[in-house]
Amino acid sequence: MNIPIIDETNFIQRITSRKSASLEEYYAFYSSWLGGIVKQPGLMLLPMDDHMVHRGDGIFEGMKSINRSVYLMKEHLERMFASARKIFLNLSFDMDYLKEVILETLRIANKDTALIRVFISRGPGNFSANPYDPIEPQLYIIITALKSPSPEKYTQGVVIGKSEIPTKSSWLAQVKSCNYLPNVLMKKEAVDGGFDFVVGVDPEGMITEGSTENIMIVDKNETIIHPPLNTILKGTTMIRACELARENGIKTEIKSISLNDLQSASEVMITGTSLNVIPVVKFENNVIGSGRPGNIAKQLNKLMLDDIESGKRGISF
């Protein structure tokens, strides 16, 4: 076997010549390890010994920019710093600094609409599981194309199924960590099963969340209900959707949701950063409500779109 040895010159040539459709959707990348921003997708790399790579030891957030305004940025960053505290990740910068680095990376990307992914890792420094071995935490930000569901998902609704993947413990569910193997396997279930999404069910038979989405139902009294926040990730879109609902006279409630509650609900909705609010019309073989997108789901998605377009909950760059 004749495996070539790659030097610095060959490395740059090889890495920048890589081509794929997805690379065209990567606009800008900030790396504290490199100390700057790169625009060539082939250079958007991490150290192999970064503990985020080989241990999943890090946290992340995903937020969207619409019309050059980052929607719910404050809420996303507050959740990120809360995740950092939960895993004892001591940061050398504050929220204002992080906000400015994100906005500057967006300016360099120069796209009106984009998805922003922010990662904070434990940092590079050997391949152990010891969190004290890395040199220091690192910050990585990548700006990519924002992909939204097709319009039919909103006009016709989606189908969901039950996940068989064990749900995360209460403590871990509240951390948006880079250890997303259960979420990956849930997405695999959805694809393999022909569902749009699957929903987790805890050992007590209560609904938790999707692979990257929150679940809400509407009961017979037209009250929106979502699971307790100690069992799921506190979804920024879900929380804002409920705020908008209350502002417009729709009642909301936080309580556990059983599988029976889900199947007998008047409406079921999926929420997420790139989704806003999507109506669910079927749970496996069980039709939800009338089998068509419900009025509350349609109203709530319209309220979300108006909220985004208004720019009132966004930070411009």
mmCIF file of N, CA, C and O in Angstrom, residues 21 116 240:
data_model
loop_
_atom_site.group_PDB
_atom_site.id
_atom_site.type_symbol
_atom_site.label_atom_id
_atom_site.label_comp_id
_atom_site.label_asym_id
_atom_site.label_seq_id
_atom_site.Cartn_x
_atom_site.Cartn_y
_atom_site.Cartn_z
ATOM 1 N N ALA A 21 -21.906 19.660 -3.102
ATOM 2 C CA ALA A 21 -22.999 20.635 -3.144
ATOM 3 C C ALA A 21 -23.157 21.356 -1.815
ATOM 4 O O ALA A 21 -23.433 22.558 -1.776
ATOM 5 N N ILE A 116 -27.295 30.364 11.641
ATOM 6 C CA ILE A 116 -26.075 30.567 12.426
ATOM 7 C C ILE A 116 -25.942 29.435 13.424
ATOM 8 O O ILE A 116 -26.851 29.208 14.235
ATOM 9 N N ARG A 240 -41.510 31.308 22.491
ATOM 10 C CA ARG A 240 -42.000 32.527 21.837
ATOM 11 C C ARG A 240 -43.383 32.290 21.237
ATOM 12 O O ARG A 240 -44.250 33.189 21.303
#
